Amino acid sequence: MAFASLVLFLVSLAIALYVHYSQMDVLQQLLKGQADRTQLKIVDSTQDLLADMQSMTKRWVNDNGTSEHNWRADAKDFIKRIDGVDGIWWIDAELMNQWNETYDSKHVNRGLELLEDPEVVLKLIKAKENNTAEISKAYTYDGENVVFIFQPIGQGENHDGFIGIEVHVKEFIDDLLGDPLSSGYYTKAYANKEVIFANGPELQSGSYLEHFELNLDADQQGWVFKVYPTENALNMIISPLPYFIAVAGTIISLLFMLTLWSKQKAKNQSKVLANEISEREKVQFELEYLANHDTLTHLPNRHYITNFIEKRVKLSQANNQQFTILFIDLDHFKDINDTLGHAVGDEMLKKLPVLFNRVFRHDDVIARMGGDEFVVYLPGKLSIEHVTKLVERFLKSLEYPIQIGEHQIRLTGSVGVAFFPQHGSNVTELLSHADAALYRAKDQGRNTYAVYDSEIEQKAKDRVQLISRLHIANENNEFEMYFQPRYNLLDNRVVGAEALIRWKPSDHQLVEPAEFIELLEETSLIIPVSWRLLKQSCQQFVQLTGGDSGMFMSFNVSAKQLEHPDFLNNLRTTLTATQFPPQKLELELTEQTVIQNVENSQYILNEVAKMGIAIAIDDFGTGYSSLSYLKNFPFNILKIDKSFIQDIDTDKDDLELVKTMIAMGKNLNIVTVAEGVENNAQLMLLKNESCDQVQGYFFEKPMTFDALHQLCVIGAEVNG
Ligand code: C2E
Ligand code: CA
Ligand code: CA
C-alpha cells in the first residue's frame, strides 16, 4: 500500500520532469530561431549599410569634380535615411579631415579627434590596402556607445581618401530589432566582454538565453549577441505546470499515504481494542458468573435468584402473570456434616443438581441460598394440586439412597410454598413467606411441605413480634431462674438443682422456655441473658451453700454460648466474681450442642473439666451419637431424656432402653440421672435398675430461688 503511494509520487515526478524538459526544449528552439532572426537582421542591415557607403564612394570616384554642395546633400540624405548614423566625414588621402556633415556640432570634434588615434590610422591603412570597409572599436561618449566605419574611396592611383561614418550603436540596432516587448525577446551585445548594446533589463542568473557571434570585418574580434525572452514570453512558454504536477502528485501521494497510514492505525487500534474488549468481556463474564453462581453446586446463588425473582415480579405485574416459589431445606443435613465430615456433606450437595433436574423442568430456576437451603422458581399459573404433586415427587426423589464413598445416605427435605401474587408483592415478602411455610413443614415433623396461608402468616408475624419483645425483655432484665431439685435415689436427699430459665414480662404471667428459648438462641440474646443469670444464680447459691449444704447447681449451656470465644473467660470471671466453688457447678449440654463443632467442644470441655466443673450430657438418647463417640468428651453425668422415662412403666421397649443406658453409664463410671419422673411406678423401676439420681414433678416442679431456699435450708433445718 505504501509502495503504491511511492509509485504514484514517482510517476507524478516523472511527468513533471517530462513536461519541464519539453518546455525547456520548446524554449530552446524558440530562442535559437530568434537568435538566427536577430543575426540575420543585423548582418543584412550592416551589409546594406556598407553597400550604401560603397555606392556613395563610387559616385565620388566616378565624378571627381563633385562639388562640396552635392557631397553635403548626399551626406545629409544618408544621415536622414539611416537611423543611428550621426555624422559623415570625407577624409582625404593624406588622412586629413576635409568636409563633414553631422547631425549635431558635437560630432564634428569627435571626427577630428579620431584621426589622432593611431589605432584608427592603422584601420584606415588597412581599409586602403584591402579596399574594404573597416569598423572601429566602440567608443563611449556621454554613456553612449559609438562605432566608426571607414570605407576607402577609389583604389591605387585613384585612391582619394575615405568616407567615415559615426554610428550610434543603440539607435542603429534598436531600429533593426524594433520593440523587444512586441517581439518577445531582449537582445544584449558584448564587445570584449563589455556591454555595447542592451534593450532589456539586467539578465537574471539562470535566465534562459541563446547567443551568437557576429564578425563584421576581417580583423575585428566578433561581437557577441545574446538573446533572451521577455518575462511575458517566458511565462507563455514555461508554464508552472510541471511544478503543479509535482506538487499535486506529492500532495496526492502524501494524502494517499496518510489515508493508508491512518487506516492501518485505526485497524491496529481496533484490533487492540477488540482484544481488550474480549479480555474485559471474559473477565466480566467470569466475575458475573462468580457473583451469580454457587461455586460448589454451580447452581445460581442467592444474589442471582433474588434479582431474578425481583425482575419476574415486575414483569408479571405488568403482564398479569403468576409464578410459584418453593423454599427447600434438607432435614438434618447439619448432622451429616457434623458426623460424616464436611467433605461428605459437600459431595452430597454436589449431587443435588442432578436430583433437582429429574423433577424440575428446563425453565424452572433452581438456586442455592446457602448451606442446605434451596429456592425453586416455577413459572406460570400452577394449581395447588399441581404444585403438591410436584413437591411430593421431589421429596420422594430425595429418598433414594445416595452413595458417597463408603456411605449410603438417605435424605429427606422440607418444602415451603408461596404463590405470586397471592402470597407477596415483592421478592422479600415472597421468600420470607415461602420460608415461613417451610418452618411450618418442619414443625409438622419434616419430610413434608406446607403452602403459605393465613395461619403461617400469623405465626410469622408473631415470631417477628416476639423477637422484638425479647430484645426489650433483655434490656429490662425480665428473665429469671427457677430451680428444680435433683435427688439421690438411695436416700431421697436433695443433691442439687437445675437452673431453668423463665421469662416474666411486667404485664404478663410467667412464660416457659418452650415459648422463647429457640428465638433467644437464634437472636444470640441467649449469650448476655445467660451470663447475667449464671452470675445471679451463683450469687444466690453461695448464700445457699454458705452453710456447706453440699448442693450443686446445674446450668444449661446452649451451642451459641459454647462456641462463643469468650466462653472460658466469662466462666472464670463469673466464678471468681461470685466466689462460687467450681466443684459445685455442673454444666448441661446436649449431644447436639457438643457435636456442632467437635474440636472446639472437646477443647472447651477439657478446660472446663480441668477447672473442676462437672459436665452432664443432657437429653441423652435423643441424638445420634454412639457411646464410643461420647467417650471422647469428659462427661461426668448422663441425663436420660424424659421421653424415655415417661413410658417405662407401660412400655417394655422404653424400659429396656433405659436399662441399657443405665448399664452403659455404670460401665463408664458416669452418674446416671433420670429426668421427668412423674410417678412412683417410674421411680420404683429406676430404683430397681440402680439409677443414681432422679429429677421430676414427682418430687418438685421448678421453683423460685426463695422456694428452693425454703426447701433445702430452712426445711432441712426444720426437719433436722
Ligand atoms: P431441659 O434442660 O431438659 O430441662 C428440663 C425440662 O423438663 C424443664 O423444662 C423442666 O421443667 C421439665 N421437667 C422437669 N421434670 C418434669 C416432669 O416430671 N415432667 C415434665 N413433663 N417435664 C419436666 P423447662 O424448664 O420448660 O425447660 C425446657 C428446656 O429449655 C430445657 O430442657 C432446656 O433445654 C431449656 N432451658 C431451660 N432453661 C435454660 C437455660 O437457662 N439455658 C438454656 N440454654 N436452656 C434452658
Ligand atoms: Ca437440662
Ligand atoms: Ca433434659
Short mmCIF file of C-alpha atoms in Angstrom, two decimals, residues 93-473:
data_model
loop_
_atom_site.label_atom_id
_atom_site.label_comp_id
_atom_site.label_asym_id
_atom_site.label_seq_id
_atom_site.Cartn_x
_atom_site.Cartn_y
_atom_site.Cartn_z
CA ALA A 93 44.30 60.57 -48.95
CA GLU A 94 46.65 62.44 -46.52
CA LEU A 95 44.30 61.40 -43.73
CA MET A 96 43.11 64.94 -43.24
CA ASN A 97 39.55 65.76 -42.48
CA GLN A 98 38.19 67.80 -45.35
CA TRP A 99 34.46 68.00 -45.12
CA ASN A 100 32.00 66.80 -42.61
CA GLU A 101 28.31 66.67 -42.20
CA THR A 102 26.85 65.88 -38.80
CA TYR A 103 23.58 65.53 -37.03
CA ASP A 104 24.80 67.91 -34.38
CA SER A 105 28.01 70.04 -33.95
CA LYS A 106 29.44 67.97 -31.09
CA HIS A 107 30.07 65.14 -33.53
CA VAL A 108 32.46 67.31 -35.56
CA ASN A 109 35.09 67.30 -32.88
CA ARG A 110 34.76 63.53 -32.45
CA GLY A 111 35.75 63.02 -36.07
CA LEU A 112 38.71 65.39 -35.71
CA GLU A 113 39.95 63.71 -32.53
CA LEU A 114 39.52 60.35 -34.15
CA LEU A 115 42.19 60.94 -36.73
CA GLU A 116 44.72 61.44 -33.94
CA ASP A 117 44.04 57.91 -32.65
CA PRO A 118 46.85 55.65 -34.01
CA GLU A 119 44.51 52.70 -33.86
CA VAL A 120 42.18 54.49 -36.27
CA VAL A 121 45.10 55.39 -38.51
CA LEU A 122 46.02 51.70 -38.67
CA LYS A 123 42.41 50.88 -39.57
CA LEU A 124 42.43 53.41 -42.38
CA ILE A 125 45.66 52.00 -43.84
CA LYS A 126 44.18 48.54 -43.64
CA ALA A 127 40.97 49.65 -45.35
CA LYS A 128 43.00 51.28 -48.14
CA GLU A 129 45.14 48.16 -48.66
CA ASN A 130 42.22 45.70 -48.69
CA ASN A 131 39.80 48.09 -50.31
CA THR A 132 37.16 47.03 -47.73
CA ALA A 133 35.22 48.78 -45.05
CA GLU A 134 36.72 48.69 -41.57
CA ILE A 135 34.87 49.17 -38.30
CA SER A 136 36.46 50.80 -35.28
CA LYS A 137 36.23 49.62 -31.72
CA ALA A 138 33.40 51.01 -29.69
CA TYR A 139 33.84 54.45 -28.15
CA THR A 140 31.79 55.81 -25.36
CA TYR A 141 30.58 59.39 -25.41
CA ASP A 142 28.24 60.62 -22.69
CA GLY A 143 27.47 56.99 -21.75
CA GLU A 144 26.53 56.07 -25.31
CA ASN A 145 28.34 53.61 -27.50
CA VAL A 146 29.50 54.69 -30.88
CA VAL A 147 31.45 52.92 -33.64
CA PHE A 148 33.03 54.34 -36.75
CA ILE A 149 33.07 52.72 -40.17
CA PHE A 150 35.58 53.66 -42.78
CA GLN A 151 35.21 52.98 -46.49
CA PRO A 152 38.11 53.79 -48.88
CA ILE A 153 37.32 55.98 -51.92
CA GLY A 154 38.82 54.65 -55.17
CA GLN A 155 41.80 52.36 -55.50
CA GLY A 156 45.50 52.61 -56.35
CA GLU A 157 46.15 55.81 -58.45
CA ASN A 158 42.54 56.74 -57.88
CA HIS A 159 42.62 56.44 -54.10
CA ASP A 160 41.05 59.57 -52.86
CA GLY A 161 40.71 59.10 -49.17
CA PHE A 162 37.85 57.69 -47.03
CA ILE A 163 34.29 58.14 -46.21
CA GLY A 164 33.82 57.68 -42.43
CA ILE A 165 30.53 57.43 -40.64
CA GLU A 166 29.71 57.55 -36.93
CA VAL A 167 27.13 55.00 -35.95
CA HIS A 168 25.20 55.21 -32.69
CA VAL A 169 25.08 51.54 -31.85
CA LYS A 170 21.94 51.59 -29.77
CA GLU A 171 19.95 53.68 -32.14
CA PHE A 172 21.10 51.60 -35.09
CA ILE A 173 20.30 48.19 -33.56
CA ASP A 174 17.11 49.38 -31.86
CA ASP A 175 15.85 50.38 -35.24
CA LEU A 176 16.71 46.95 -36.59
CA LEU A 177 15.16 44.97 -33.79
CA GLY A 178 12.11 47.07 -33.07
CA ASP A 179 10.30 46.92 -29.72
CA PRO A 180 11.53 43.87 -27.78
CA LEU A 181 8.23 43.66 -25.89
CA SER A 182 6.35 43.05 -29.11
CA SER A 183 8.91 40.59 -30.44
CA GLY A 184 9.07 38.88 -27.05
CA TYR A 185 12.90 38.86 -26.85
CA TYR A 186 15.55 41.07 -25.45
CA THR A 187 18.99 41.37 -27.04
CA LYS A 188 22.30 42.14 -25.47
CA ALA A 189 25.61 42.68 -27.32
CA TYR A 190 29.11 42.42 -25.89
CA ALA A 191 32.35 43.59 -27.37
CA ASN A 192 35.35 42.37 -25.45
CA LYS A 193 33.01 41.43 -22.65
CA GLU A 194 31.75 44.97 -22.36
CA VAL A 195 28.14 45.61 -22.98
CA ILE A 196 27.70 47.77 -26.04
CA PHE A 197 24.01 47.21 -26.51
CA ALA A 198 21.09 46.19 -24.37
CA ASN A 199 17.37 46.68 -24.85
CA GLY A 200 16.18 44.70 -21.83
CA PRO A 201 16.68 44.53 -18.10
CA GLU A 202 19.73 43.01 -16.45
CA LEU A 203 19.95 39.31 -17.09
CA GLN A 204 18.83 37.31 -14.08
CA SER A 205 21.02 34.44 -13.16
CA GLY A 206 19.61 31.23 -14.54
CA SER A 207 17.76 33.15 -17.24
CA TYR A 208 17.21 31.45 -20.48
CA LEU A 209 19.28 32.83 -23.29
CA GLU A 210 20.75 31.98 -26.63
CA HIS A 211 23.76 33.65 -28.19
CA PHE A 212 25.54 34.03 -31.46
CA GLU A 213 28.76 35.77 -32.58
CA LEU A 214 28.98 38.33 -35.24
CA ASN A 215 32.12 39.25 -37.13
CA LEU A 216 31.70 42.24 -39.35
CA ASP A 217 35.19 42.67 -40.65
CA ALA A 218 38.39 40.72 -41.03
CA ASP A 219 40.38 41.82 -38.01
CA GLN A 220 37.77 42.76 -35.51
CA GLN A 221 37.07 40.48 -32.65
CA GLY A 222 33.46 39.48 -33.01
CA TRP A 223 30.61 40.93 -31.07
CA VAL A 224 28.65 38.50 -29.08
CA PHE A 225 24.88 38.84 -29.18
CA LYS A 226 22.74 37.28 -26.60
CA VAL A 227 19.00 36.79 -26.98
CA TYR A 228 16.67 36.08 -24.08
CA PRO A 229 12.94 36.05 -23.69
CA THR A 230 10.88 38.76 -22.05
CA GLU A 231 9.03 37.76 -18.93
CA ASN A 232 5.73 37.57 -20.76
CA ALA A 233 7.14 35.39 -23.49
CA LEU A 234 8.78 33.17 -20.91
CA ASN A 235 5.54 32.82 -18.99
CA MET A 236 3.76 31.84 -22.15
CA ILE A 237 6.25 29.09 -22.90
CA ILE A 238 7.29 27.96 -19.47
CA SER A 239 4.08 27.30 -17.54
CA PRO A 240 4.20 26.26 -13.87
CA LEU A 241 2.51 23.04 -14.96
CA PRO A 242 5.43 20.74 -14.01
CA TYR A 243 5.62 22.28 -10.56
CA PHE A 244 1.91 21.95 -10.26
CA ILE A 245 2.07 18.32 -11.31
CA ALA A 246 4.95 17.60 -8.95
CA VAL A 247 3.34 19.37 -6.04
CA ALA A 248 -0.07 17.88 -6.76
CA GLY A 249 1.48 14.42 -7.14
CA THR A 250 3.37 14.82 -3.90
CA ILE A 251 0.30 16.03 -2.08
CA ILE A 252 -1.88 13.29 -3.52
CA SER A 253 0.62 10.57 -2.66
CA LEU A 254 1.13 12.05 0.78
CA LEU A 255 -2.61 12.16 1.29
CA PHE A 256 -2.86 8.64 -0.05
CA MET A 257 -0.14 7.53 2.33
CA LEU A 258 -1.73 9.41 5.20
CA THR A 259 -5.04 7.73 4.48
CA LEU A 260 -3.39 4.34 4.32
CA TRP A 261 -1.45 5.06 7.47
CA SER A 262 -4.45 6.22 9.43
CA LYS A 263 -6.43 3.30 8.07
CA GLN A 264 -3.73 0.90 9.20
CA LYS A 265 -3.50 2.69 12.54
CA ALA A 266 -7.26 2.51 13.00
CA LYS A 267 -7.12 -1.15 12.06
CA ASN A 268 -4.38 -1.83 14.61
CA GLN A 269 -6.17 0.19 17.21
CA SER A 270 -9.41 -1.59 16.63
CA LYS A 271 -7.53 -4.89 16.85
CA VAL A 272 -6.04 -3.87 20.20
CA LEU A 273 -9.41 -2.57 21.28
CA ALA A 274 -11.13 -5.75 20.19
CA ASN A 275 -8.59 -7.80 22.16
CA GLU A 276 -9.05 -5.58 25.16
CA ILE A 277 -12.79 -5.79 24.90
CA SER A 278 -12.86 -9.55 24.56
CA GLU A 279 -10.44 -9.83 27.50
CA ARG A 280 -12.60 -7.49 29.52
CA GLU A 281 -15.71 -9.34 28.48
CA LYS A 282 -14.15 -12.59 29.61
CA VAL A 283 -13.24 -11.18 33.00
CA GLN A 284 -16.65 -9.53 33.21
CA PHE A 285 -18.30 -12.81 32.39
CA GLU A 286 -16.25 -14.69 34.97
CA LEU A 287 -16.97 -12.09 37.61
CA GLU A 288 -20.62 -12.14 36.71
CA TYR A 289 -20.65 -15.92 36.84
CA LEU A 290 -18.96 -15.92 40.23
CA ALA A 291 -21.28 -13.24 41.53
CA ASN A 292 -24.32 -15.16 40.40
CA HIS A 293 -23.37 -18.77 40.99
CA ASP A 294 -22.58 -21.05 43.82
CA THR A 295 -19.09 -22.49 43.37
CA LEU A 296 -19.93 -25.85 44.89
CA THR A 297 -23.08 -26.87 43.02
CA HIS A 298 -22.77 -24.39 40.11
CA LEU A 299 -26.37 -23.53 40.68
CA PRO A 300 -27.44 -19.86 40.63
CA ASN A 301 -26.93 -18.33 44.06
CA ARG A 302 -28.96 -16.19 46.42
CA HIS A 303 -27.86 -12.99 44.71
CA TYR A 304 -28.99 -14.28 41.35
CA ILE A 305 -32.34 -15.68 42.39
CA THR A 306 -33.36 -12.61 44.40
CA ASN A 307 -32.60 -10.39 41.42
CA PHE A 308 -34.30 -12.82 39.13
CA ILE A 309 -37.48 -13.00 41.19
CA GLU A 310 -37.46 -9.23 41.59
CA LYS A 311 -37.48 -8.87 37.80
CA ARG A 312 -40.15 -11.55 37.43
CA VAL A 313 -42.34 -9.72 39.93
CA LYS A 314 -42.19 -6.53 37.86
CA LEU A 315 -42.72 -8.37 34.58
CA SER A 316 -45.55 -10.48 35.95
CA GLN A 317 -47.26 -7.47 37.46
CA ALA A 318 -47.17 -5.77 34.08
CA ASN A 319 -48.41 -8.86 32.20
CA ASN A 320 -50.73 -10.25 34.83
CA GLN A 321 -48.72 -13.44 35.13
CA GLN A 322 -48.24 -15.83 38.02
CA PHE A 323 -45.44 -17.96 39.38
CA THR A 324 -44.58 -20.15 42.34
CA ILE A 325 -41.69 -20.15 44.79
CA LEU A 326 -40.51 -23.28 46.61
CA PHE A 327 -38.25 -22.92 49.62
CA ILE A 328 -36.45 -26.20 50.27
CA ASP A 329 -34.41 -27.24 53.28
CA LEU A 330 -32.74 -30.62 53.73
CA ASP A 331 -33.67 -32.22 57.04
CA HIS A 332 -30.84 -32.80 59.50
CA PHE A 333 -28.24 -32.00 56.88
CA LYS A 334 -26.13 -30.50 59.62
CA ASP A 335 -25.86 -33.90 61.23
CA ILE A 336 -24.33 -35.33 58.06
CA ASN A 337 -21.73 -32.57 58.10
CA ASP A 338 -21.12 -32.99 61.82
CA THR A 339 -20.85 -36.77 61.93
CA LEU A 340 -19.50 -37.70 58.48
CA GLY A 341 -17.49 -34.55 57.85
CA HIS A 342 -17.83 -31.54 55.61
CA ALA A 343 -16.23 -33.26 52.63
CA VAL A 344 -19.05 -35.80 52.58
CA GLY A 345 -21.59 -33.02 53.04
CA ASP A 346 -20.12 -31.14 50.08
CA GLU A 347 -20.12 -34.25 47.86
CA MET A 348 -23.74 -34.73 48.78
CA LEU A 349 -24.61 -31.16 47.83
CA LYS A 350 -22.80 -31.55 44.51
CA LYS A 351 -25.09 -34.44 43.61
CA LEU A 352 -28.23 -32.44 44.23
CA PRO A 353 -28.47 -30.58 40.89
CA VAL A 354 -28.89 -33.92 39.11
CA LEU A 355 -31.63 -34.83 41.53
CA PHE A 356 -33.35 -31.48 41.06
CA ASN A 357 -33.18 -31.76 37.30
CA ARG A 358 -35.03 -35.07 37.37
CA VAL A 359 -38.04 -33.38 38.89
CA PHE A 360 -37.98 -29.77 37.73
CA ARG A 361 -38.32 -28.57 34.19
CA HIS A 362 -35.93 -26.73 31.99
CA ASP A 363 -37.48 -23.32 32.54
CA ASP A 364 -37.70 -23.69 36.29
CA VAL A 365 -34.87 -21.87 38.06
CA ILE A 366 -33.12 -23.64 40.92
CA ALA A 367 -30.82 -21.69 43.22
CA ARG A 368 -28.77 -22.50 46.29
CA MET A 369 -29.46 -19.95 49.01
CA GLY A 370 -26.58 -21.21 51.16
CA GLY A 371 -25.99 -24.23 53.36
CA ASP A 372 -28.68 -26.79 52.68
CA GLU A 373 -31.31 -24.29 51.56
CA PHE A 374 -32.59 -24.04 48.00
CA VAL A 375 -35.16 -21.96 46.19
CA VAL A 376 -37.01 -23.04 43.08
CA TYR A 377 -38.86 -20.66 40.79
CA LEU A 378 -41.70 -22.24 38.81
CA PRO A 379 -43.09 -20.05 36.03
CA GLY A 380 -46.73 -19.81 35.04
CA LYS A 381 -50.02 -20.35 36.81
CA LEU A 382 -49.99 -23.64 38.75
CA SER A 383 -52.81 -25.09 40.81
CA ILE A 384 -52.17 -26.17 44.40
CA GLU A 385 -52.76 -29.77 43.28
CA HIS A 386 -50.14 -29.46 40.58
CA VAL A 387 -47.56 -27.96 42.93
CA THR A 388 -48.42 -30.54 45.60
CA LYS A 389 -47.78 -33.39 43.16
CA LEU A 390 -44.52 -31.83 42.04
CA VAL A 391 -43.27 -31.33 45.61
CA GLU A 392 -44.26 -34.85 46.60
CA ARG A 393 -42.36 -36.17 43.61
CA PHE A 394 -39.34 -34.13 44.67
CA LEU A 395 -39.46 -35.37 48.27
CA LYS A 396 -39.77 -38.93 47.00
CA SER A 397 -36.75 -38.48 44.72
CA LEU A 398 -34.66 -37.30 47.69
CA GLU A 399 -35.25 -40.57 49.44
CA TYR A 400 -33.22 -42.64 47.01
CA PRO A 401 -30.02 -43.54 48.80
CA ILE A 402 -27.01 -41.58 47.58
CA GLN A 403 -23.65 -43.29 47.58
CA ILE A 404 -20.75 -41.16 48.72
CA GLY A 405 -17.56 -43.08 49.30
CA GLU A 406 -18.39 -45.85 51.71
CA HIS A 407 -21.51 -44.06 52.93
CA GLN A 408 -25.04 -44.62 51.72
CA ILE A 409 -27.06 -41.58 52.61
CA ARG A 410 -30.80 -41.07 52.51
CA LEU A 411 -32.02 -37.52 52.57
CA THR A 412 -35.34 -36.00 53.42
CA GLY A 413 -36.36 -32.43 52.96
CA SER A 414 -38.99 -29.92 53.90
CA VAL A 415 -40.60 -27.54 51.46
CA GLY A 416 -42.41 -24.24 51.86
CA VAL A 417 -44.57 -22.97 49.01
CA ALA A 418 -45.59 -19.41 48.15
CA PHE A 419 -47.58 -18.19 45.14
CA PHE A 420 -47.23 -14.92 43.30
CA PRO A 421 -49.19 -12.70 43.51
CA GLN A 422 -51.32 -14.18 46.31
CA HIS A 423 -48.53 -14.51 48.90
CA GLY A 424 -46.39 -11.45 48.37
CA SER A 425 -45.92 -8.43 46.16
CA ASN A 426 -42.14 -8.35 46.23
CA VAL A 427 -39.18 -10.71 46.38
CA THR A 428 -38.51 -10.21 50.10
CA GLU A 429 -42.10 -10.98 51.03
CA LEU A 430 -42.30 -13.97 48.72
CA LEU A 431 -39.10 -15.53 50.02
CA SER A 432 -39.84 -14.88 53.67
CA HIS A 433 -43.35 -16.32 53.26
CA ALA A 434 -42.07 -19.42 51.50
CA ASP A 435 -39.54 -19.67 54.35
CA ALA A 436 -42.33 -19.33 56.92
CA ALA A 437 -44.23 -22.14 55.21
CA LEU A 438 -41.01 -24.18 55.34
CA TYR A 439 -40.87 -23.64 59.12
CA ARG A 440 -44.37 -24.94 59.36
CA ALA A 441 -43.42 -28.04 57.36
CA LYS A 442 -40.53 -28.65 59.74
CA ASP A 443 -42.80 -28.15 62.70
CA GLN A 444 -45.07 -30.78 61.25
CA GLY A 445 -42.28 -33.31 61.52
CA ARG A 446 -40.19 -32.65 58.40
CA ASN A 447 -40.08 -34.63 55.15
CA THR A 448 -43.18 -32.75 54.15
CA TYR A 449 -44.32 -29.44 52.71
CA ALA A 450 -46.62 -26.57 53.59
CA VAL A 451 -48.26 -23.91 51.48
CA TYR A 452 -48.21 -20.43 52.91
CA ASP A 453 -51.54 -19.47 54.47
CA SER A 454 -53.01 -17.05 56.93
CA GLU A 455 -52.10 -19.21 59.93
CA ILE A 456 -48.47 -19.31 58.87
CA GLU A 457 -48.69 -15.65 58.17
CA GLN A 458 -49.91 -15.07 61.71
CA LYS A 459 -47.14 -17.25 63.10
CA ALA A 460 -44.55 -15.42 61.08
CA LYS A 461 -45.89 -12.12 62.34
CA ASP A 462 -45.92 -13.43 65.88
CA ARG A 463 -42.34 -14.51 65.52
CA VAL A 464 -41.23 -11.08 64.41
CA GLN A 465 -43.14 -9.52 67.26
CA LEU A 466 -41.73 -11.95 69.79
CA ILE A 467 -38.19 -11.19 68.69
CA SER A 468 -38.66 -7.51 69.38
CA ARG A 469 -40.25 -8.28 72.71
CA LEU A 470 -37.28 -10.49 73.66
CA HIS A 471 -34.89 -7.64 72.94
CA ILE A 472 -36.89 -5.44 75.28
CA ALA A 473 -37.01 -8.21 77.87
#
